[in-house]
């Protein structure tokens, strides 16, 4: 992407208010081949969970003798196993019978298993099932219930069903893991842009999807949650990126690299964060925890949002200061300059009109393609 500036190493030269933050920048990069978290299994499709609110009727009520069917688009292929989670549950849930690609799924050799409250559950490899890159996979999960409230992802911008009724939500299923990843294995810790806002349902045009298609053999876990922040939790938009990091990112098998694209919601959602040093400190904690796990961390700059209802010149100044610090190379191991990829050169606080979905904040499919193109493959290995 011609507008993407290279990640640079050097002394932090952002505004004077960031000087104290620069002094606490992370140290040396994660070492070597990041082999500490390598596994023959890698997450080929994923989603991150939130707790239901009163407005989420199905998730709040739960299911009794219900069937949830998920249609997922994989990145890498190979042998398959499933992962379920109930991060916000208060009682165990009986899972099963389950099928994947029409084949029976077992858990320790049994067709049903209990998913403990707050825990995860991984299936056996699905006998006789091998998938290809970019394959569509249907997972059908019987929930005998009553389940009580279900941990879920509210909107995946893809079609699923509960007892035959269409939904864009995913209940309990958190990942599809495969053995065939031979390229980068990446977790995207993101917000509504990663989730797919601005792209049509069922089109698989979210920027993590488009990134996976640029990288043959890659496994890309999309952990975007609409409205998510670096710093603050929210009843609807879920735990902050820091609060959910261990569960959503560090627990993934075979992971090599984390790509962090959070920050715009810290600025634009009330209460607005107007101190860039606090956002940068949050990033640095994510970097430290990633490096402790042997992972490489790519950070994305905060994208322009003039035209969005809550944009102000003051928040634009904060955004620019955060991005200036990221671009120095003193925060993350590498930089994906999403700001440069989307901004209008004639009006840098605004998205290029050709990339704008119409609200000033979320890119359209062409904008998502520009974000995917702004990620350098060399930074993911």
CSV table of C-alpha atoms in Angstrom, one decimal:
chain,number,residue,atom,x,y,z
A,1,UNK,CA,0.0,0.0,0.0
A,2,UNK,CA,1.7,3.1,-1.1
A,3,UNK,CA,0.5,5.3,1.8
A,4,UNK,CA,1.8,2.9,4.5
A,5,UNK,CA,4.9,4.2,6.2
A,6,UNK,CA,7.5,1.7,7.4
A,7,UNK,CA,7.9,0.8,11.0
A,8,UNK,CA,10.9,2.6,12.3
A,9,UNK,CA,13.2,2.2,15.3
A,10,UNK,CA,14.4,5.3,17.1
A,11,UNK,CA,13.9,7.8,19.8
A,12,UNK,CA,10.3,8.9,20.6
A,13,UNK,CA,9.8,12.3,19.0
A,14,UNK,CA,6.1,12.8,19.5
A,15,UNK,CA,4.7,15.8,21.4
A,16,UNK,CA,6.3,16.8,24.7
A,17,UNK,CA,3.4,15.4,26.7
A,18,UNK,CA,4.5,11.9,25.6
A,19,UNK,CA,8.1,12.2,26.7
A,20,UNK,CA,7.5,10.6,30.0
A,21,UNK,CA,5.7,7.7,28.3
A,22,UNK,CA,8.6,7.1,26.0
A,23,UNK,CA,10.9,6.6,29.0
A,24,UNK,CA,8.9,3.5,29.9
A,25,UNK,CA,8.7,2.0,26.4
A,26,UNK,CA,9.1,-1.8,26.2
A,27,UNK,CA,12.5,-3.2,25.7
A,28,UNK,CA,13.9,-5.8,23.3
A,29,UNK,CA,11.7,-7.5,20.8
A,30,UNK,CA,10.3,-11.0,21.4
A,31,UNK,CA,13.1,-13.4,20.6
A,32,UNK,CA,13.7,-15.8,17.8
A,33,UNK,CA,11.1,-18.1,16.4
A,34,UNK,CA,8.5,-17.5,19.1
A,35,UNK,CA,8.4,-21.3,19.6
A,36,UNK,CA,7.0,-21.3,23.1
A,37,UNK,CA,3.4,-21.3,22.0
A,38,UNK,CA,3.8,-23.5,18.8
A,39,UNK,CA,1.4,-26.4,18.3
A,40,UNK,CA,0.3,-28.6,15.4
A,41,UNK,CA,-3.1,-27.0,16.0
A,42,UNK,CA,-3.9,-23.4,15.0
A,43,UNK,CA,-7.1,-21.5,15.2
A,44,UNK,CA,-8.5,-21.1,11.7
A,45,UNK,CA,-11.8,-19.4,12.7
A,46,UNK,CA,-12.6,-17.7,16.0
A,47,UNK,CA,-14.8,-15.3,17.7
A,48,UNK,CA,-14.6,-13.5,21.1
A,49,UNK,CA,-17.4,-13.6,23.7
A,50,UNK,CA,-19.4,-11.1,25.6
A,51,UNK,CA,-22.1,-11.5,28.2
A,52,UNK,CA,-25.7,-11.0,27.1
A,53,UNK,CA,-27.7,-8.0,28.0
A,54,UNK,CA,-31.5,-7.7,28.5
A,55,UNK,CA,-31.7,-6.7,24.8
A,56,UNK,CA,-30.2,-10.0,23.7
A,57,UNK,CA,-33.3,-12.2,24.0
A,58,UNK,CA,-32.0,-15.6,22.9
A,59,UNK,CA,-28.7,-15.4,24.7
A,60,UNK,CA,-30.3,-14.0,27.9
A,61,UNK,CA,-33.0,-16.7,28.0
A,62,UNK,CA,-30.8,-19.6,26.8
A,63,UNK,CA,-32.0,-22.8,25.1
A,64,UNK,CA,-33.9,-25.9,26.1
A,65,UNK,CA,-33.7,-28.8,23.6
A,66,UNK,CA,-32.3,-26.2,21.1
A,67,UNK,CA,-30.0,-26.5,18.2
A,68,UNK,CA,-27.5,-23.8,17.2
A,69,UNK,CA,-26.1,-24.1,13.7
A,70,UNK,CA,-23.0,-22.0,12.8
A,71,UNK,CA,-21.7,-21.4,9.3
A,72,UNK,CA,-18.0,-20.4,9.5
A,73,UNK,CA,-15.4,-19.5,6.9
A,74,UNK,CA,-12.0,-21.0,7.7
A,75,UNK,CA,-8.6,-19.5,6.9
A,76,UNK,CA,-6.3,-22.5,6.9
A,77,UNK,CA,-7.4,-26.1,6.4
A,78,UNK,CA,-6.5,-29.6,7.6
A,79,UNK,CA,-7.8,-31.9,10.3
A,80,UNK,CA,-10.4,-30.2,12.5
A,81,UNK,CA,-11.4,-29.9,16.1
A,82,UNK,CA,-13.8,-27.5,17.8
A,83,UNK,CA,-13.5,-25.2,20.8
A,84,UNK,CA,-16.4,-24.0,23.0
A,85,UNK,CA,-16.3,-21.4,25.7
A,86,UNK,CA,-18.7,-20.1,28.4
A,87,UNK,CA,-16.6,-17.2,29.7
A,88,UNK,CA,-19.6,-15.4,31.3
A,89,UNK,CA,-21.6,-18.5,32.4
A,90,UNK,CA,-22.7,-19.2,36.0
A,91,UNK,CA,-23.8,-22.8,35.5
A,92,UNK,CA,-22.4,-25.7,33.4
A,93,UNK,CA,-23.9,-26.4,30.0
A,94,UNK,CA,-24.3,-29.8,28.4
A,95,UNK,CA,-23.0,-29.8,24.9
A,96,UNK,CA,-24.0,-32.3,22.2
A,97,UNK,CA,-24.5,-34.1,20.1
A,98,UNK,CA,-22.4,-32.0,17.7
A,99,UNK,CA,-21.6,-32.4,14.1
A,100,UNK,CA,-19.0,-30.6,12.0
A,101,UNK,CA,-19.3,-30.9,8.2
A,102,UNK,CA,-22.0,-33.5,8.8
A,103,UNK,CA,-19.6,-35.7,10.8
A,104,UNK,CA,-20.1,-36.6,14.5
A,105,UNK,CA,-17.9,-34.7,17.0
A,106,UNK,CA,-16.7,-36.4,20.2
A,107,UNK,CA,-15.2,-35.1,23.5
A,108,UNK,CA,-13.0,-37.7,25.0
A,109,UNK,CA,-14.7,-40.3,22.9
A,110,UNK,CA,-18.2,-39.3,24.0
A,111,UNK,CA,-20.9,-37.5,21.9
A,112,UNK,CA,-21.8,-35.1,24.8
A,113,UNK,CA,-19.7,-33.2,27.3
A,114,UNK,CA,-20.2,-30.6,30.1
A,115,UNK,CA,-18.9,-27.1,29.5
A,116,UNK,CA,-18.1,-25.7,32.9
A,117,UNK,CA,-19.0,-22.1,33.7
A,118,UNK,CA,-16.2,-19.8,32.9
A,119,UNK,CA,-14.2,-22.5,31.1
A,120,UNK,CA,-13.5,-23.8,27.7
A,121,UNK,CA,-14.0,-27.2,26.1
A,122,UNK,CA,-12.0,-28.7,23.2
A,123,UNK,CA,-13.3,-31.6,21.1
A,124,UNK,CA,-11.4,-34.6,19.8
A,125,UNK,CA,-10.2,-34.3,16.2
A,126,UNK,CA,-13.3,-34.9,14.0
A,127,UNK,CA,-12.9,-38.4,12.5
A,128,UNK,CA,-12.7,-38.4,8.7
A,129,UNK,CA,-12.9,-34.6,8.3
A,130,UNK,CA,-10.3,-32.6,6.5
A,131,UNK,CA,-10.9,-29.1,5.2
A,132,UNK,CA,-9.2,-26.9,2.7
A,133,UNK,CA,-8.1,-23.3,2.9
A,134,UNK,CA,-11.0,-20.8,2.8
A,135,UNK,CA,-13.5,-23.7,3.2
A,136,UNK,CA,-17.0,-23.1,4.6
A,137,UNK,CA,-17.8,-25.4,7.5
A,138,UNK,CA,-21.2,-26.0,9.2
A,139,UNK,CA,-21.2,-26.8,12.9
A,140,UNK,CA,-24.4,-28.0,14.4
A,141,UNK,CA,-24.6,-28.0,18.2
A,142,UNK,CA,-27.4,-29.6,20.2
A,143,UNK,CA,-28.0,-27.9,23.6
A,144,UNK,CA,-30.3,-30.1,25.7
A,145,UNK,CA,-30.6,-27.4,28.4
A,146,UNK,CA,-32.0,-25.6,30.0
A,147,UNK,CA,-28.8,-23.7,29.5
A,148,UNK,CA,-29.4,-20.5,31.4
A,149,UNK,CA,-27.9,-17.3,29.8
A,150,UNK,CA,-25.3,-18.1,27.1
A,151,UNK,CA,-22.0,-16.5,26.5
A,152,UNK,CA,-22.0,-15.3,22.9
A,153,UNK,CA,-20.7,-13.0,20.1
A,154,UNK,CA,-23.5,-10.6,19.2
A,155,UNK,CA,-22.8,-10.0,15.5
A,156,UNK,CA,-20.4,-11.9,13.3
A,157,UNK,CA,-21.8,-10.4,10.1
A,158,UNK,CA,-22.5,-13.9,8.9
A,159,UNK,CA,-25.6,-16.1,8.9
A,160,UNK,CA,-26.2,-18.8,11.5
A,161,UNK,CA,-29.4,-20.2,13.0
A,162,UNK,CA,-31.1,-21.2,16.2
A,163,UNK,CA,-33.8,-23.9,15.7
A,164,UNK,CA,-33.9,-22.8,12.0
A,165,UNK,CA,-34.3,-19.1,12.7
A,166,UNK,CA,-31.5,-16.9,11.2
A,167,UNK,CA,-29.2,-15.1,13.5
A,168,UNK,CA,-25.9,-13.3,13.1
A,169,UNK,CA,-24.9,-14.3,16.7
A,170,UNK,CA,-22.7,-17.2,17.7
A,171,UNK,CA,-23.5,-19.1,20.9
A,172,UNK,CA,-20.8,-20.9,22.9
A,173,UNK,CA,-18.7,-21.9,19.9
A,174,UNK,CA,-15.4,-19.9,20.1
A,175,UNK,CA,-13.0,-21.6,17.6
A,176,UNK,CA,-12.3,-24.1,14.9
A,177,UNK,CA,-8.8,-25.4,15.1
A,178,UNK,CA,-6.9,-27.1,12.2
A,179,UNK,CA,-3.6,-28.8,11.5
A,180,UNK,CA,-2.8,-27.4,8.1
A,181,UNK,CA,-1.5,-23.9,8.7
A,182,UNK,CA,1.9,-23.5,7.1
A,183,UNK,CA,1.9,-19.7,6.9
A,184,UNK,CA,1.5,-17.0,9.6
A,185,UNK,CA,-0.7,-17.8,12.6
A,186,UNK,CA,-2.2,-14.5,13.7
A,187,UNK,CA,-4.7,-13.3,16.3
A,188,UNK,CA,-6.4,-10.0,15.6
A,189,UNK,CA,-7.4,-8.2,18.8
A,190,UNK,CA,-9.7,-5.6,17.4
A,191,UNK,CA,-13.0,-3.7,17.5
A,192,UNK,CA,-15.9,-3.2,15.1
A,193,UNK,CA,-13.6,-2.9,12.0
A,194,UNK,CA,-12.2,-6.4,12.6
A,195,UNK,CA,-15.7,-7.7,13.4
A,196,UNK,CA,-16.8,-6.5,10.0
A,197,UNK,CA,-18.9,-3.4,10.4
A,198,UNK,CA,-19.1,-1.7,7.0
A,199,UNK,CA,-19.1,-4.9,5.1
A,200,UNK,CA,-22.1,-7.0,3.9
A,201,UNK,CA,-23.2,-10.0,5.9
A,202,UNK,CA,-22.0,-13.3,4.5
A,203,UNK,CA,-19.5,-11.7,2.1
A,204,UNK,CA,-16.3,-12.5,4.1
A,205,UNK,CA,-14.9,-9.1,3.3
A,206,UNK,CA,-13.8,-8.1,6.8
A,207,UNK,CA,-10.2,-7.0,6.7
A,208,UNK,CA,-8.9,-10.1,8.7
A,209,UNK,CA,-10.7,-12.3,6.0
A,210,UNK,CA,-9.0,-10.4,3.3
A,211,UNK,CA,-5.6,-10.6,5.1
A,212,UNK,CA,-6.0,-14.4,5.3
A,213,UNK,CA,-6.6,-14.6,1.5
A,214,UNK,CA,-3.4,-12.5,0.9
A,215,UNK,CA,-1.4,-15.1,3.0
A,216,UNK,CA,-1.8,-18.6,1.7
A,217,UNK,CA,-1.7,-21.2,4.4
A,218,UNK,CA,-2.2,-18.6,7.2
A,219,UNK,CA,-4.5,-19.1,10.2
A,220,UNK,CA,-6.2,-15.8,11.2
A,221,UNK,CA,-8.3,-15.7,14.4
A,222,UNK,CA,-10.6,-12.7,14.3
A,223,UNK,CA,-11.2,-11.5,17.9
A,224,UNK,CA,-12.9,-8.3,17.0
A,225,UNK,CA,-15.7,-7.0,19.2
A,226,UNK,CA,-17.7,-4.0,18.2
A,227,UNK,CA,-17.2,-1.1,20.5
A,228,UNK,CA,-14.2,-2.7,22.3
A,229,UNK,CA,-11.6,-0.6,23.9
A,230,UNK,CA,-8.0,-0.9,25.2
A,231,UNK,CA,-8.8,0.5,28.7
A,232,UNK,CA,-12.4,0.3,29.8
A,233,UNK,CA,-14.9,-2.6,30.1
A,234,UNK,CA,-18.5,-2.1,28.9
A,235,UNK,CA,-21.7,-4.0,29.7
A,236,UNK,CA,-22.6,-4.3,26.0
A,237,UNK,CA,-19.2,-4.1,24.3
A,238,UNK,CA,-17.5,-6.5,26.6
A,239,UNK,CA,-14.3,-6.6,28.7
A,240,UNK,CA,-11.5,-4.3,27.5
A,241,UNK,CA,-8.7,-5.6,25.3
A,242,UNK,CA,-6.5,-5.8,28.4
A,243,UNK,CA,-9.1,-7.7,30.5
A,244,UNK,CA,-9.8,-10.3,27.8
A,245,UNK,CA,-6.3,-10.7,26.5
A,246,UNK,CA,-5.4,-13.9,28.3
A,247,UNK,CA,-8.6,-15.7,27.5
A,248,UNK,CA,-9.1,-14.5,23.9
A,249,UNK,CA,-5.5,-14.4,22.7
A,250,UNK,CA,-3.0,-16.2,24.9
A,251,UNK,CA,-5.1,-19.3,25.1
A,252,UNK,CA,-5.0,-19.9,21.4
A,253,UNK,CA,-2.8,-22.9,20.2
A,254,UNK,CA,0.0,-22.4,17.7
A,255,UNK,CA,-0.1,-18.6,17.8
A,256,UNK,CA,2.9,-16.7,16.4
A,257,UNK,CA,1.8,-13.0,16.2
A,258,UNK,CA,-0.8,-10.7,17.7
A,259,UNK,CA,-2.1,-7.8,15.7
A,260,UNK,CA,-3.6,-5.1,18.0
A,261,UNK,CA,-6.1,-2.7,16.4
A,262,UNK,CA,-7.9,-1.0,19.3
A,263,UNK,CA,-8.0,2.6,20.4
A,264,UNK,CA,-10.6,4.6,18.5
A,265,UNK,CA,-13.4,3.6,20.9
A,266,UNK,CA,-11.2,4.8,23.8
A,267,UNK,CA,-11.4,8.2,22.2
A,268,UNK,CA,-14.9,8.5,20.8
A,269,UNK,CA,-17.0,6.5,23.3
A,270,UNK,CA,-18.0,8.3,26.5
A,271,UNK,CA,-16.2,8.7,28.7
A,272,UNK,CA,-13.6,9.7,26.2
A,273,UNK,CA,-10.0,9.1,27.0
A,274,UNK,CA,-8.1,12.3,26.3
A,275,UNK,CA,-4.8,11.3,27.8
A,276,UNK,CA,-2.7,9.6,25.0
A,277,UNK,CA,-0.2,8.4,27.6
A,278,UNK,CA,-2.9,6.1,29.2
A,279,UNK,CA,-3.8,4.5,25.9
A,280,UNK,CA,-0.1,3.9,25.1
A,281,UNK,CA,0.5,2.4,28.5
A,282,UNK,CA,-2.4,0.0,27.8
A,283,UNK,CA,-0.7,-1.0,24.6
A,284,UNK,CA,2.6,-1.6,26.3
A,285,UNK,CA,0.9,-3.9,28.8
A,286,UNK,CA,-0.4,-6.0,25.9
A,287,UNK,CA,3.1,-6.0,24.4
A,288,UNK,CA,4.7,-7.1,27.6
A,289,UNK,CA,2.2,-10.0,28.1
A,290,UNK,CA,2.6,-11.1,24.5
A,291,UNK,CA,6.4,-11.1,24.7
A,292,UNK,CA,6.2,-13.1,28.0
A,293,UNK,CA,4.3,-15.7,26.0
A,294,UNK,CA,6.9,-15.6,23.2
A,295,UNK,CA,4.7,-13.8,20.7
A,296,UNK,CA,5.4,-11.0,18.3
A,297,UNK,CA,3.1,-7.9,18.4
A,298,UNK,CA,2.1,-5.7,15.5
A,299,UNK,CA,0.3,-2.5,16.4
A,300,UNK,CA,-2.1,-0.7,14.1
A,301,UNK,CA,-2.4,3.1,14.1
A,302,UNK,CA,-5.8,4.6,15.0
A,303,UNK,CA,-7.8,5.3,11.9
A,304,UNK,CA,-9.4,8.7,11.1
A,305,UNK,CA,-13.0,9.4,12.1
A,306,UNK,CA,-13.9,13.0,11.3
A,307,UNK,CA,-17.6,12.8,10.2
A,308,UNK,CA,-18.5,10.4,13.0
A,309,UNK,CA,-21.0,11.9,15.4
A,310,UNK,CA,-18.6,12.1,18.4
A,311,UNK,CA,-15.5,13.4,16.5
A,312,UNK,CA,-14.0,16.6,17.9
A,313,UNK,CA,-10.8,18.5,17.1
A,314,UNK,CA,-9.6,17.8,20.6
A,315,UNK,CA,-9.9,14.0,20.1
A,316,UNK,CA,-8.2,14.4,16.7
A,317,UNK,CA,-5.2,15.8,18.5
A,318,UNK,CA,-5.1,12.8,20.9
A,319,UNK,CA,-5.4,10.4,18.0
A,320,UNK,CA,-2.4,12.1,16.2
A,321,UNK,CA,-0.3,11.9,19.3
A,322,UNK,CA,-1.0,8.2,19.8
A,323,UNK,CA,-0.2,7.5,16.2
A,324,UNK,CA,3.0,9.5,16.3
A,325,UNK,CA,4.2,7.4,19.2
A,326,UNK,CA,3.2,4.1,17.5
A,327,UNK,CA,5.1,5.1,14.3
A,328,UNK,CA,8.4,5.5,16.1
A,329,UNK,CA,8.6,1.8,16.6
A,330,UNK,CA,9.0,2.2,20.4
A,331,UNK,CA,5.6,0.7,21.3
A,332,UNK,CA,5.1,-2.5,19.2
A,333,UNK,CA,7.5,-4.8,17.4
A,334,UNK,CA,6.2,-3.7,14.1
A,335,UNK,CA,3.5,-1.2,12.8
A,336,UNK,CA,0.6,-1.6,10.4
A,337,UNK,CA,-0.2,2.0,9.5
A,338,UNK,CA,-4.0,1.8,9.2
A,339,UNK,CA,-4.3,5.5,9.5
A,340,UNK,CA,-2.2,6.1,6.4
A,341,UNK,CA,-4.0,3.3,4.6
A,342,UNK,CA,-7.5,5.0,5.0
A,343,UNK,CA,-7.0,8.7,5.4
A,344,UNK,CA,-7.8,11.3,2.8
A,345,UNK,CA,-4.4,13.0,1.9
A,346,UNK,CA,-6.3,16.3,1.4
A,347,UNK,CA,-8.1,16.0,4.7
A,348,UNK,CA,-6.0,13.7,7.0
A,349,UNK,CA,-8.5,13.7,9.9
A,350,UNK,CA,-11.1,12.2,7.6
A,351,UNK,CA,-11.3,8.8,5.8
A,352,UNK,CA,-10.9,8.8,2.1
A,353,UNK,CA,-14.4,9.0,0.7
A,354,UNK,CA,-13.9,6.0,-1.5
A,355,UNK,CA,-13.2,3.9,1.6
A,356,UNK,CA,-16.0,5.3,3.8
A,357,UNK,CA,-19.0,3.2,4.5
A,358,UNK,CA,-21.0,6.4,5.1
A,359,UNK,CA,-20.6,7.0,8.8
A,360,UNK,CA,-17.1,8.5,8.9
A,361,UNK,CA,-15.8,5.8,11.2
A,362,UNK,CA,-16.2,2.4,9.5
A,363,UNK,CA,-14.6,1.5,6.2
A,364,UNK,CA,-16.5,-0.1,3.3
A,365,UNK,CA,-15.2,-3.3,1.7
A,366,UNK,CA,-12.6,-1.4,-0.4
A,367,UNK,CA,-11.4,0.2,2.9
A,368,UNK,CA,-11.2,-3.2,4.5
A,369,UNK,CA,-9.1,-4.3,1.5
A,370,UNK,CA,-6.8,-1.3,2.1
A,371,UNK,CA,-6.4,-2.3,5.8
A,372,UNK,CA,-5.5,-5.9,4.8
A,373,UNK,CA,-2.9,-4.6,2.3
A,374,UNK,CA,-1.3,-2.4,5.0
A,375,UNK,CA,-0.2,-5.4,6.9
A,376,UNK,CA,3.3,-6.5,5.9
A,377,UNK,CA,3.6,-10.3,5.7
A,378,UNK,CA,7.2,-10.0,7.0
A,379,UNK,CA,5.9,-8.6,10.3
A,380,UNK,CA,3.8,-11.7,10.9
A,381,UNK,CA,6.4,-14.4,10.7
